[in-house]
mmCIF file with all atom_site columns, C-alpha atoms in Angstrom:
data_model
loop_
_atom_site.group_PDB
_atom_site.id
_atom_site.type_symbol
_atom_site.label_atom_id
_atom_site.label_alt_id
_atom_site.label_comp_id
_atom_site.label_asym_id
_atom_site.label_entity_id
_atom_site.label_seq_id
_atom_site.pdbx_PDB_ins_code
_atom_site.Cartn_x
_atom_site.Cartn_y
_atom_site.Cartn_z
_atom_site.occupancy
_atom_site.B_iso_or_equiv
_atom_site.pdbx_formal_charge
_atom_site.auth_seq_id
_atom_site.auth_comp_id
_atom_site.auth_asym_id
_atom_site.auth_atom_id
_atom_site.pdbx_PDB_model_num
ATOM 1   C CA . GLY A 1 1   ? 0.000   0.000  0.000   1.00 81.00 ? 10  GLY A CA 1
ATOM 2   C CA . ASP A 1 2   ? 0.866   3.662  -0.038  1.00 87.00 ? 11  ASP A CA 1
ATOM 3   C CA . SER A 1 3   ? 3.265   4.959  2.577   1.00 92.00 ? 12  SER A CA 1
ATOM 4   C CA . VAL A 1 4   ? 5.159   8.107  3.509   1.00 95.00 ? 13  VAL A CA 1
ATOM 5   C CA . THR A 1 5   ? 8.392   8.219  5.472   1.00 95.00 ? 14  THR A CA 1
ATOM 6   C CA . GLN A 1 6   ? 9.786   11.422 6.872   1.00 95.00 ? 15  GLN A CA 1
ATOM 7   C CA . MET A 1 7   ? 12.700  12.189 9.101   1.00 89.00 ? 16  MET A CA 1
ATOM 8   C CA . GLU A 1 8   ? 12.077  11.953 12.779  1.00 86.00 ? 17  GLU A CA 1
ATOM 9   C CA . GLY A 1 9   ? 12.403  14.955 14.990  1.00 86.00 ? 18  GLY A CA 1
ATOM 10  C CA . PRO A 1 10  ? 12.677  16.951 16.910  1.00 94.00 ? 19  PRO A CA 1
ATOM 11  C CA . VAL A 1 11  ? 14.715  19.269 14.778  1.00 96.00 ? 20  VAL A CA 1
ATOM 12  C CA . THR A 1 12  ? 16.112  22.202 16.739  1.00 97.00 ? 21  THR A CA 1
ATOM 13  C CA . LEU A 1 13  ? 17.458  25.196 14.863  1.00 96.00 ? 22  LEU A CA 1
ATOM 14  C CA . SER A 1 14  ? 18.532  28.741 15.496  1.00 97.00 ? 23  SER A CA 1
ATOM 15  C CA . GLU A 1 15  ? 16.658  31.592 13.874  1.00 97.00 ? 24  GLU A CA 1
ATOM 16  C CA . GLU A 1 16  ? 17.762  32.276 10.270  1.00 96.00 ? 25  GLU A CA 1
ATOM 17  C CA . ALA A 1 17  ? 19.164  28.757 9.879   1.00 97.00 ? 26  ALA A CA 1
ATOM 18  C CA . PHE A 1 18  ? 18.418  26.567 6.853   1.00 97.00 ? 27  PHE A CA 1
ATOM 19  C CA . LEU A 1 19  ? 15.752  23.912 7.311   1.00 97.00 ? 28  LEU A CA 1
ATOM 20  C CA . THR A 1 20  ? 15.423  20.630 5.427   1.00 97.00 ? 29  THR A CA 1
ATOM 21  C CA . ILE A 1 21  ? 12.916  17.910 6.259   1.00 97.00 ? 30  ILE A CA 1
ATOM 22  C CA . ASN A 1 22  ? 13.292  14.763 4.201   1.00 97.00 ? 31  ASN A CA 1
ATOM 23  C CA . CYS A 1 23  ? 10.255  12.924 2.866   1.00 97.00 ? 32  CYS A CA 1
ATOM 24  C CA . THR A 1 24  ? 10.075  9.847  0.681   1.00 97.00 ? 33  THR A CA 1
ATOM 25  C CA . TYR A 1 25  ? 7.028   7.967  -0.470  1.00 96.00 ? 34  TYR A CA 1
ATOM 26  C CA . THR A 1 26  ? 5.776   4.698  -1.904  1.00 94.00 ? 35  THR A CA 1
ATOM 27  C CA . ALA A 1 27  ? 2.701   4.657  -4.103  1.00 90.00 ? 36  ALA A CA 1
ATOM 28  C CA . THR A 1 28  ? 1.321   2.402  -6.791  1.00 82.00 ? 37  THR A CA 1
ATOM 29  C CA . GLY A 1 29  ? -0.210  5.173  -8.878  1.00 78.00 ? 38  GLY A CA 1
ATOM 30  C CA . TYR A 1 30  ? 0.602   8.803  -9.592  1.00 81.00 ? 39  TYR A CA 1
ATOM 31  C CA . PRO A 1 31  ? 0.242   10.605 -6.295  1.00 89.00 ? 40  PRO A CA 1
ATOM 32  C CA . SER A 1 32  ? -0.135  14.229 -5.463  1.00 90.00 ? 41  SER A CA 1
ATOM 33  C CA . LEU A 1 33  ? 2.181   15.316 -2.674  1.00 94.00 ? 42  LEU A CA 1
ATOM 34  C CA . PHE A 1 34  ? 1.565   17.730 0.169   1.00 94.00 ? 43  PHE A CA 1
ATOM 35  C CA . TRP A 1 35  ? 3.177   19.351 3.158   1.00 96.00 ? 44  TRP A CA 1
ATOM 36  C CA . TYR A 1 36  ? 0.898   20.238 6.043   1.00 95.00 ? 45  TYR A CA 1
ATOM 37  C CA . VAL A 1 37  ? 1.849   22.221 9.150   1.00 96.00 ? 46  VAL A CA 1
ATOM 38  C CA . GLN A 1 38  ? 0.305   21.843 12.596  1.00 92.00 ? 47  GLN A CA 1
ATOM 39  C CA . TYR A 1 39  ? 0.789   24.566 15.177  1.00 91.00 ? 48  TYR A CA 1
ATOM 40  C CA . PRO A 1 40  ? 0.313   23.687 18.848  1.00 85.00 ? 49  PRO A CA 1
ATOM 41  C CA . GLY A 1 41  ? -3.288  22.906 19.696  1.00 79.00 ? 50  GLY A CA 1
ATOM 42  C CA . GLU A 1 42  ? -4.525  23.486 16.173  1.00 83.00 ? 51  GLU A CA 1
ATOM 43  C CA . GLY A 1 43  ? -5.570  21.491 13.144  1.00 85.00 ? 52  GLY A CA 1
ATOM 44  C CA . LEU A 1 44  ? -3.531  20.983 10.027  1.00 90.00 ? 53  LEU A CA 1
ATOM 45  C CA . GLN A 1 45  ? -2.984  23.700 7.476   1.00 92.00 ? 54  GLN A CA 1
ATOM 46  C CA . LEU A 1 46  ? -1.930  23.026 3.923   1.00 92.00 ? 55  LEU A CA 1
ATOM 47  C CA . LEU A 1 47  ? 1.515   24.521 3.417   1.00 96.00 ? 56  LEU A CA 1
ATOM 48  C CA . LEU A 1 48  ? 2.202   23.549 -0.188  1.00 95.00 ? 57  LEU A CA 1
ATOM 49  C CA . LYS A 1 49  ? 1.474   20.905 -2.784  1.00 93.00 ? 58  LYS A CA 1
ATOM 50  C CA . ALA A 1 50  ? 2.702   19.417 -6.056  1.00 94.00 ? 59  ALA A CA 1
ATOM 51  C CA . THR A 1 51  ? 0.558   17.322 -8.341  1.00 89.00 ? 60  THR A CA 1
ATOM 52  C CA . LYS A 1 52  ? 3.008   15.921 -10.879 1.00 89.00 ? 61  LYS A CA 1
ATOM 53  C CA . ALA A 1 53  ? 6.653   15.084 -11.321 1.00 92.00 ? 62  ALA A CA 1
ATOM 54  C CA . ASP A 1 54  ? 9.093   18.032 -11.290 1.00 94.00 ? 63  ASP A CA 1
ATOM 55  C CA . ASP A 1 55  ? 6.459   20.418 -9.953  1.00 95.00 ? 64  ASP A CA 1
ATOM 56  C CA . LYS A 1 56  ? 7.703   22.749 -7.254  1.00 96.00 ? 65  LYS A CA 1
ATOM 57  C CA . GLY A 1 57  ? 5.342   23.793 -4.512  1.00 96.00 ? 66  GLY A CA 1
ATOM 58  C CA . SER A 1 58  ? 6.118   26.958 -2.586  1.00 97.00 ? 67  SER A CA 1
ATOM 59  C CA . ASN A 1 59  ? 4.534   29.067 0.120   1.00 96.00 ? 68  ASN A CA 1
ATOM 60  C CA . LYS A 1 60  ? 5.727   31.377 2.912   1.00 95.00 ? 69  LYS A CA 1
ATOM 61  C CA . GLY A 1 61  ? 9.367   30.815 1.983   1.00 97.00 ? 70  GLY A CA 1
ATOM 62  C CA . PHE A 1 62  ? 9.013   27.021 2.032   1.00 98.00 ? 71  PHE A CA 1
ATOM 63  C CA . GLU A 1 63  ? 9.677   24.947 -1.076  1.00 98.00 ? 72  GLU A CA 1
ATOM 64  C CA . ALA A 1 64  ? 9.455   21.308 -2.093  1.00 98.00 ? 73  ALA A CA 1
ATOM 65  C CA . THR A 1 65  ? 10.052  19.642 -5.462  1.00 97.00 ? 74  THR A CA 1
ATOM 66  C CA . TYR A 1 66  ? 8.283   16.472 -6.585  1.00 96.00 ? 75  TYR A CA 1
ATOM 67  C CA . ARG A 1 67  ? 11.104  14.072 -7.553  1.00 96.00 ? 76  ARG A CA 1
ATOM 68  C CA . LYS A 1 68  ? 9.670   10.973 -9.157  1.00 93.00 ? 77  LYS A CA 1
ATOM 69  C CA . GLU A 1 69  ? 13.068  9.389  -9.800  1.00 94.00 ? 78  GLU A CA 1
ATOM 70  C CA . THR A 1 70  ? 13.917  9.415  -6.104  1.00 95.00 ? 79  THR A CA 1
ATOM 71  C CA . THR A 1 71  ? 10.289  9.271  -4.873  1.00 96.00 ? 80  THR A CA 1
ATOM 72  C CA . SER A 1 72  ? 10.972  12.254 -2.660  1.00 97.00 ? 81  SER A CA 1
ATOM 73  C CA . PHE A 1 73  ? 9.394   15.557 -1.685  1.00 97.00 ? 82  PHE A CA 1
ATOM 74  C CA . HIS A 1 74  ? 11.836  17.230 0.695   1.00 98.00 ? 83  HIS A CA 1
ATOM 75  C CA . LEU A 1 75  ? 10.776  20.457 2.406   1.00 98.00 ? 84  LEU A CA 1
ATOM 76  C CA . GLU A 1 76  ? 13.220  23.361 2.581   1.00 98.00 ? 85  GLU A CA 1
ATOM 77  C CA . LYS A 1 77  ? 13.324  26.881 3.910   1.00 98.00 ? 86  LYS A CA 1
ATOM 78  C CA . GLY A 1 78  ? 16.316  29.131 3.621   1.00 96.00 ? 87  GLY A CA 1
ATOM 79  C CA . SER A 1 79  ? 15.911  31.183 6.806   1.00 95.00 ? 88  SER A CA 1
ATOM 80  C CA . VAL A 1 80  ? 13.581  29.993 9.548   1.00 97.00 ? 89  VAL A CA 1
ATOM 81  C CA . GLN A 1 81  ? 11.849  32.144 12.119  1.00 97.00 ? 90  GLN A CA 1
ATOM 82  C CA . VAL A 1 82  ? 10.660  31.359 15.626  1.00 96.00 ? 91  VAL A CA 1
ATOM 83  C CA . SER A 1 83  ? 7.110   31.386 14.256  1.00 95.00 ? 92  SER A CA 1
ATOM 84  C CA . ASP A 1 84  ? 7.982   28.366 12.074  1.00 97.00 ? 93  ASP A CA 1
ATOM 85  C CA . SER A 1 85  ? 8.094   26.178 15.166  1.00 96.00 ? 94  SER A CA 1
ATOM 86  C CA . ALA A 1 86  ? 5.473   23.523 14.514  1.00 96.00 ? 95  ALA A CA 1
ATOM 87  C CA . VAL A 1 87  ? 4.990   19.914 13.431  1.00 94.00 ? 96  VAL A CA 1
ATOM 88  C CA . TYR A 1 88  ? 5.323   19.317 9.698   1.00 96.00 ? 97  TYR A CA 1
ATOM 89  C CA . PHE A 1 89  ? 3.607   16.430 7.935   1.00 95.00 ? 98  PHE A CA 1
ATOM 90  C CA . CYS A 1 90  ? 4.351   15.068 4.503   1.00 96.00 ? 99  CYS A CA 1
ATOM 91  C CA . ALA A 1 91  ? 1.378   13.407 2.821   1.00 94.00 ? 100 ALA A CA 1
ATOM 92  C CA . LEU A 1 92  ? 0.269   11.890 -0.432  1.00 92.00 ? 101 LEU A CA 1
ATOM 93  C CA . SER A 1 93  ? -3.010  11.391 -2.206  1.00 89.00 ? 102 SER A CA 1
ATOM 94  C CA . ASP A 1 94  ? -3.140  8.764  -4.903  1.00 78.00 ? 103 ASP A CA 1
ATOM 95  C CA . GLN A 1 95  ? -5.398  10.065 -7.642  1.00 64.00 ? 104 GLN A CA 1
ATOM 96  C CA . ALA A 1 96  ? -5.422  6.669  -9.306  1.00 60.00 ? 105 ALA A CA 1
ATOM 97  C CA . LYS A 1 97  ? -7.394  5.143  -6.490  1.00 58.00 ? 106 LYS A CA 1
ATOM 98  C CA . ALA A 1 98  ? -11.050 4.684  -7.087  1.00 54.00 ? 107 ALA A CA 1
ATOM 99  C CA . ALA A 1 99  ? -12.519 6.375  -4.090  1.00 56.00 ? 108 ALA A CA 1
ATOM 100 C CA . GLY A 1 100 ? -11.688 9.918  -3.189  1.00 61.00 ? 109 GLY A CA 1
ATOM 101 C CA . ASN A 1 101 ? -8.460  11.566 -2.207  1.00 76.00 ? 110 ASN A CA 1
ATOM 102 C CA . LYS A 1 102 ? -7.730  10.174 1.209   1.00 86.00 ? 111 LYS A CA 1
ATOM 103 C CA . LEU A 1 103 ? -4.403  11.347 2.488   1.00 91.00 ? 112 LEU A CA 1
ATOM 104 C CA . THR A 1 104 ? -1.621  9.074  3.663   1.00 92.00 ? 113 THR A CA 1
ATOM 105 C CA . PHE A 1 105 ? 0.580   10.890 6.173   1.00 93.00 ? 114 PHE A CA 1
ATOM 106 C CA . GLY A 1 106 ? 4.112   10.537 7.397   1.00 94.00 ? 115 GLY A CA 1
ATOM 107 C CA . GLY A 1 107 ? 4.750   10.467 11.119  1.00 92.00 ? 116 GLY A CA 1
ATOM 108 C CA . GLY A 1 108 ? 5.420   14.181 11.405  1.00 93.00 ? 117 GLY A CA 1
ATOM 109 C CA . THR A 1 109 ? 8.568   16.138 12.209  1.00 95.00 ? 118 THR A CA 1
ATOM 110 C CA . ARG A 1 110 ? 8.601   18.544 15.102  1.00 94.00 ? 119 ARG A CA 1
ATOM 111 C CA . VAL A 1 111 ? 10.636  21.683 14.428  1.00 97.00 ? 120 VAL A CA 1
ATOM 112 C CA . LEU A 1 112 ? 11.735  24.042 17.175  1.00 97.00 ? 121 LEU A CA 1
ATOM 113 C CA . VAL A 1 113 ? 13.326  27.327 16.215  1.00 97.00 ? 122 VAL A CA 1
ATOM 114 C CA . LYS A 1 114 ? 15.189  29.157 18.974  1.00 96.00 ? 123 LYS A CA 1
ATOM 115 C CA . PRO A 1 115 ? 15.793  32.909 18.937  1.00 94.00 ? 124 PRO A CA 1
ATOM 116 C CA . ASN B 2 1   ? -16.434 31.819 4.664   1.00 53.00 ? 5   ASN B CA 1
ATOM 117 C CA . ALA B 2 2   ? -16.233 29.842 7.858   1.00 72.00 ? 6   ALA B CA 1
ATOM 118 C CA . GLY B 2 3   ? -13.772 26.995 7.955   1.00 89.00 ? 7   GLY B CA 1
ATOM 119 C CA . VAL B 2 4   ? -14.384 23.422 8.980   1.00 94.00 ? 8   VAL B CA 1
ATOM 120 C CA . MET B 2 5   ? -16.034 23.340 12.389  1.00 95.00 ? 9   MET B CA 1
ATOM 121 C CA . GLN B 2 6   ? -15.639 20.546 14.879  1.00 96.00 ? 10  GLN B CA 1
ATOM 122 C CA . ASN B 2 7   ? -17.225 20.148 18.262  1.00 96.00 ? 11  ASN B CA 1
ATOM 123 C CA . PRO B 2 8   ? -16.626 19.581 20.972  1.00 97.00 ? 12  PRO B CA 1
ATOM 124 C CA . ARG B 2 9   ? -12.960 20.588 20.981  1.00 95.00 ? 13  ARG B CA 1
ATOM 125 C CA . HIS B 2 10  ? -12.306 18.485 24.043  1.00 97.00 ? 14  HIS B CA 1
ATOM 126 C CA . LEU B 2 11  ? -14.293 15.484 25.187  1.00 98.00 ? 15  LEU B CA 1
ATOM 127 C CA . VAL B 2 12  ? -13.762 13.363 28.274  1.00 98.00 ? 16  VAL B CA 1
ATOM 128 C CA . ARG B 2 13  ? -15.487 10.006 28.554  1.00 98.00 ? 17  ARG B CA 1
ATOM 129 C CA . ARG B 2 14  ? -15.257 7.153  31.007  1.00 98.00 ? 18  ARG B CA 1
ATOM 130 C CA . ARG B 2 15  ? -14.575 3.672  29.711  1.00 97.00 ? 19  ARG B CA 1
ATOM 131 C CA . GLY B 2 16  ? -17.748 2.120  28.336  1.00 97.00 ? 20  GLY B CA 1
ATOM 132 C CA . GLN B 2 17  ? -19.465 5.396  27.479  1.00 98.00 ? 21  GLN B CA 1
ATOM 133 C CA . GLU B 2 18  ? -20.275 6.647  24.012  1.00 98.00 ? 22  GLU B CA 1
ATOM 134 C CA . ALA B 2 19  ? -18.481 9.496  22.252  1.00 98.00 ? 23  ALA B CA 1
ATOM 135 C CA . ARG B 2 20  ? -20.071 11.581 19.495  1.00 98.00 ? 24  ARG B CA 1
ATOM 136 C CA . LEU B 2 21  ? -17.874 13.885 17.472  1.00 98.00 ? 25  LEU B CA 1
ATOM 137 C CA . ARG B 2 22  ? -19.356 16.410 15.070  1.00 98.00 ? 26  ARG B CA 1
ATOM 138 C CA . CYS B 2 23  ? -17.976 17.981 11.946  1.00 98.00 ? 27  CYS B CA 1
ATOM 139 C CA . SER B 2 24  ? -19.501 20.724 9.837   1.00 97.00 ? 28  SER B CA 1
ATOM 140 C CA . PRO B 2 25  ? -17.670 21.034 6.511   1.00 95.00 ? 29  PRO B CA 1
ATOM 141 C CA . MET B 2 26  ? -16.906 24.285 4.796   1.00 93.00 ? 30  MET B CA 1
ATOM 142 C CA . LYS B 2 27  ? -19.811 25.856 2.963   1.00 91.00 ? 31  LYS B CA 1
ATOM 143 C CA . GLY B 2 28  ? -20.238 24.239 -0.418  1.00 87.00 ? 32  GLY B CA 1
ATOM 144 C CA . HIS B 2 29  ? -18.210 21.155 0.499   1.00 90.00 ? 33  HIS B CA 1
ATOM 145 C CA . SER B 2 30  ? -19.972 17.817 0.224   1.00 89.00 ? 34  SER B CA 1
ATOM 146 C CA . HIS B 2 31  ? -17.028 15.502 0.908   1.00 91.00 ? 35  HIS B CA 1
ATOM 147 C CA . VAL B 2 32  ? -15.867 14.727 4.431   1.00 94.00 ? 36  VAL B CA 1
ATOM 148 C CA . TYR B 2 33  ? -12.876 12.760 5.688   1.00 95.00 ? 37  TYR B CA 1
ATOM 149 C CA . TRP B 2 34  ? -12.143 11.655 9.250   1.00 97.00 ? 38  TRP B CA 1
ATOM 150 C CA . TYR B 2 35  ? -8.607  11.054 10.513  1.00 96.00 ? 39  TYR B CA 1
ATOM 151 C CA . ARG B 2 36  ? -7.267  9.948  13.860  1.00 96.00 ? 40  ARG B CA 1
ATOM 152 C CA . GLN B 2 37  ? -4.012  11.122 15.411  1.00 92.00 ? 41  GLN B CA 1
ATOM 153 C CA . LEU B 2 38  ? -2.697  9.004  18.235  1.00 88.00 ? 42  LEU B CA 1
ATOM 154 C CA . PRO B 2 39  ? -0.240  10.657 20.628  1.00 82.00 ? 43  PRO B CA 1
ATOM 155 C CA . GLU B 2 40  ? 3.100   11.398 18.967  1.00 75.00 ? 44  GLU B CA 1
ATOM 156 C CA . GLU B 2 41  ? 1.993   9.824  15.693  1.00 79.00 ? 45  GLU B CA 1
ATOM 157 C CA . GLY B 2 42  ? 0.859   10.990 12.293  1.00 81.00 ? 46  GLY B CA 1
ATOM 158 C CA . LEU B 2 43  ? -2.714  11.097 11.128  1.00 91.00 ? 47  LEU B CA 1
ATOM 159 C CA . LYS B 2 44  ? -4.383  7.909  9.948   1.00 94.00 ? 48  LYS B CA 1
ATOM 160 C CA . PHE B 2 45  ? -7.327  7.882  7.555   1.00 94.00 ? 49  PHE B CA 1
ATOM 161 C CA . MET B 2 46  ? -10.533 6.460  8.966   1.00 96.00 ? 50  MET B CA 1
ATOM 162 C CA . VAL B 2 47  ? -13.470 7.118  6.652   1.00 95.00 ? 51  VAL B CA 1
ATOM 163 C CA . TYR B 2 48  ? -14.558 9.125  3.627   1.00 93.00 ? 52  TYR B CA 1
ATOM 164 C CA . LEU B 2 49  ? -18.171 10.197 3.241   1.00 93.00 ? 53  LEU B CA 1
ATOM 165 C CA . GLN B 2 50  ? -20.345 12.113 0.865   1.00 91.00 ? 54  GLN B CA 1
ATOM 166 C CA . LYS B 2 51  ? -23.825 13.267 1.719   1.00 89.00 ? 55  LYS B CA 1
ATOM 167 C CA . GLU B 2 52  ? -25.806 10.200 2.833   1.00 90.00 ? 56  GLU B CA 1
ATOM 168 C CA . ASN B 2 53  ? -23.115 7.808  1.598   1.00 92.00 ? 57  ASN B CA 1
ATOM 169 C CA . ILE B 2 54  ? -20.073 6.107  3.046   1.00 93.00 ? 58  ILE B CA 1
ATOM 170 C CA . ILE B 2 55  ? -17.589 5.868  0.197   1.00 90.00 ? 59  ILE B CA 1
ATOM 171 C CA . ASP B 2 56  ? -14.515 4.387  1.869   1.00 91.00 ? 60  ASP B CA 1
ATOM 172 C CA . GLU B 2 57  ? -14.376 3.078  5.438   1.00 93.00 ? 61  GLU B CA 1
ATOM 173 C CA . SER B 2 58  ? -11.222 1.038  5.037   1.00 91.00 ? 62  SER B CA 1
ATOM 174 C CA . GLY B 2 59  ? -9.554  2.799  7.968   1.00 93.00 ? 63  GLY B CA 1
ATOM 175 C CA . MET B 2 60  ? -12.354 2.338  10.460  1.00 95.00 ? 64  MET B CA 1
ATOM 176 C CA . PRO B 2 61  ? -11.979 -0.207 13.260  1.00 94.00 ? 65  PRO B CA 1
ATOM 177 C CA . LYS B 2 62  ? -14.374 -3.066 12.653  1.00 90.00 ? 66  LYS B CA 1
ATOM 178 C CA . GLU B 2 63  ? -16.227 -2.684 15.908  1.00 95.00 ? 67  GLU B CA 1
ATOM 179 C CA . ARG B 2 64  ? -17.614 0.189  17.974  1.00 97.00 ? 68  ARG B CA 1
ATOM 180 C CA . PHE B 2 65  ? -16.901 2.898  15.374  1.00 98.00 ? 69  PHE B CA 1
ATOM 181 C CA . SER B 2 66  ? -19.425 4.308  12.922  1.00 97.00 ? 70  SER B CA 1
ATOM 182 C CA . ALA B 2 67  ? -19.794 7.447  10.851  1.00 97.00 ? 71  ALA B CA 1
ATOM 183 C CA . GLU B 2 68  ? -22.549 9.230  9.021   1.00 96.00 ? 72  GLU B CA 1
ATOM 184 C CA . PHE B 2 69  ? -23.059 12.355 6.951   1.00 96.00 ? 73  PHE B CA 1
ATOM 185 C CA . PRO B 2 70  ? -26.779 13.017 6.664   1.00 94.00 ? 74  PRO B CA 1
ATOM 186 C CA . LYS B 2 71  ? -28.474 15.135 4.051   1.00 91.00 ? 75  LYS B CA 1
ATOM 187 C CA . GLU B 2 72  ? -28.915 17.865 6.633   1.00 91.00 ? 76  GLU B CA 1
ATOM 188 C CA . GLY B 2 73  ? -26.607 18.596 9.506   1.00 93.00 ? 77  GLY B CA 1
ATOM 189 C CA . PRO B 2 74  ? -23.033 17.752 10.414  1.00 96.00 ? 78  PRO B CA 1
ATOM 190 C CA . SER B 2 75  ? -21.098 14.577 9.924   1.00 97.00 ? 79  SER B CA 1
ATOM 191 C CA . ILE B 2 76  ? -20.965 12.438 13.063  1.00 98.00 ? 80  ILE B CA 1
ATOM 192 C CA . LEU B 2 77  ? -18.233 10.055 14.164  1.00 98.00 ? 81  LEU B CA 1
ATOM 193 C CA . ARG B 2 78  ? -19.605 7.776  16.851  1.00 98.00 ? 82  ARG B CA 1
ATOM 194 C CA . ILE B 2 79  ? -17.534 5.589  19.148  1.00 98.00 ? 83  ILE B CA 1
ATOM 195 C CA . GLN B 2 80  ? -19.441 3.169  21.335  1.00 98.00 ? 84  GLN B CA 1
ATOM 196 C CA . GLN B 2 81  ? -18.127 1.673  24.561  1.00 98.00 ? 85  GLN B CA 1
ATOM 197 C CA . VAL B 2 82  ? -14.938 3.712  24.490  1.00 98.00 ? 86  VAL B CA 1
ATOM 198 C CA . VAL B 2 83  ? -11.681 2.255  25.756  1.00 97.00 ? 87  VAL B CA 1
ATOM 199 C CA . ARG B 2 84  ? -8.474  4.011  26.812  1.00 95.00 ? 88  ARG B CA 1
ATOM 200 C CA . GLY B 2 85  ? -6.885  3.214  23.463  1.00 94.00 ? 89  GLY B CA 1
ATOM 201 C CA . ASP B 2 86  ? -9.475  5.451  21.773  1.00 96.00 ? 90  ASP B CA 1
ATOM 202 C CA . SER B 2 87  ? -7.870  8.502  23.384  1.00 96.00 ? 91  SER B CA 1
ATOM 203 C CA . ALA B 2 88  ? -6.629  10.562 20.464  1.00 96.00 ? 92  ALA B CA 1
ATOM 204 C CA . ALA B 2 89  ? -7.236  13.675 18.415  1.00 94.00 ? 93  ALA B CA 1
ATOM 205 C CA . TYR B 2 90  ? -9.871  13.193 15.747  1.00 97.00 ? 94  TYR B CA 1
ATOM 206 C CA . PHE B 2 91  ? -9.691  15.496 12.764  1.00 96.00 ? 95  PHE B CA 1
ATOM 207 C CA . CYS B 2 92  ? -12.267 16.129 10.117  1.00 96.00 ? 96  CYS B CA 1
ATOM 208 C CA . ALA B 2 93  ? -11.438 17.501 6.683   1.00 95.00 ? 97  ALA B CA 1
ATOM 209 C CA . SER B 2 94  ? -13.653 18.581 3.815   1.00 93.00 ? 98  SER B CA 1
ATOM 210 C CA . SER B 2 95  ? -13.269 19.140 0.109   1.00 89.00 ? 99  SER B CA 1
ATOM 211 C CA . PRO B 2 96  ? -15.614 20.479 -2.543  1.00 84.00 ? 100 PRO B CA 1
ATOM 212 C CA . SER B 2 97  ? -15.422 17.464 -4.831  1.00 73.00 ? 101 SER B CA 1
ATOM 213 C CA . GLN B 2 98  ? -13.833 14.072 -5.238  1.00 63.00 ? 102 GLN B CA 1
ATOM 214 C CA . GLY B 2 99  ? -11.341 15.436 -7.712  1.00 63.00 ? 103 GLY B CA 1
ATOM 215 C CA . ALA B 2 100 ? -10.248 18.338 -5.550  1.00 61.00 ? 104 ALA B CA 1
ATOM 216 C CA . TYR B 2 101 ? -6.659  18.139 -4.443  1.00 67.00 ? 105 TYR B CA 1
ATOM 217 C CA . GLU B 2 102 ? -6.975  20.077 -1.249  1.00 80.00 ? 106 GLU B CA 1
ATOM 218 C CA . GLN B 2 103 ? -8.586  19.071 1.991   1.00 88.00 ? 107 GLN B CA 1
ATOM 219 C CA . TYR B 2 104 ? -9.358  21.669 4.617   1.00 90.00 ? 108 TYR B CA 1
ATOM 220 C CA . PHE B 2 105 ? -8.968  20.515 8.185   1.00 93.00 ? 109 PHE B CA 1
ATOM 221 C CA . GLY B 2 106 ? -10.914 21.401 11.261  1.00 94.00 ? 110 GLY B CA 1
ATOM 222 C CA . PRO B 2 107 ? -9.261  22.108 14.634  1.00 92.00 ? 111 PRO B CA 1
ATOM 223 C CA . GLY B 2 108 ? -9.901  18.573 15.869  1.00 94.00 ? 112 GLY B CA 1
ATOM 224 C CA . THR B 2 109 ? -11.618 16.972 18.832  1.00 96.00 ? 113 THR B CA 1
ATOM 225 C CA . ARG B 2 110 ? -9.341  15.701 21.551  1.00 95.00 ? 114 ARG B CA 1
ATOM 226 C CA . LEU B 2 111 ? -10.924 12.675 23.158  1.00 97.00 ? 115 LEU B CA 1
ATOM 227 C CA . THR B 2 112 ? -9.700  11.506 26.534  1.00 97.00 ? 116 THR B CA 1
ATOM 228 C CA . VAL B 2 113 ? -10.957 8.239  27.943  1.00 97.00 ? 117 VAL B CA 1
ATOM 229 C CA . THR B 2 114 ? -10.529 7.866  31.688  1.00 96.00 ? 118 THR B CA 1
#
């Protein structure tokens, strides 16, 4: 079945540091890929998405490129802020499946940015 | 446009009681998904519903759990005879159509079973 693997946290960084969170996936079809962010006590917010190979999703300084050859969708940000402290989830939705777009999530990576 | 609404935000139940979790999708959305997040884990798909239909319940436990999305009113996730292992955050998401890429999540209901 479909699966998503992302690096375990916590990841602790200083403000303005470079952030990378690795994500790889396994899917039988042609998935769409997503990064969601969860702030403490809140639900998930869509951060960015990519729907086909070589697409780059970007939002709020975050970027991720859909790499079909390496089945990866790594999240990057060049200069993090304290407000980026959150849990980040990589997810996929396999459009080839018959019923709907249920999301398969990775285990989440907690990021803590210190001033 | 109001987002996805879930209530209650926090729910405490004793073992053996019933838990009812409600989800009102975004206006215009007719597709609802339920996910469960166990402590320190990622979200796991439970069920996908359209109005008056269960489309995919492959992630639902076989016993004690049920879901509905009636023609009028919110979607309900019902857990009968709760056990401590049911303690988790339950998230609802909605989308406007089956082909839509994006799902919009509610704030979740945190269920604690004592």
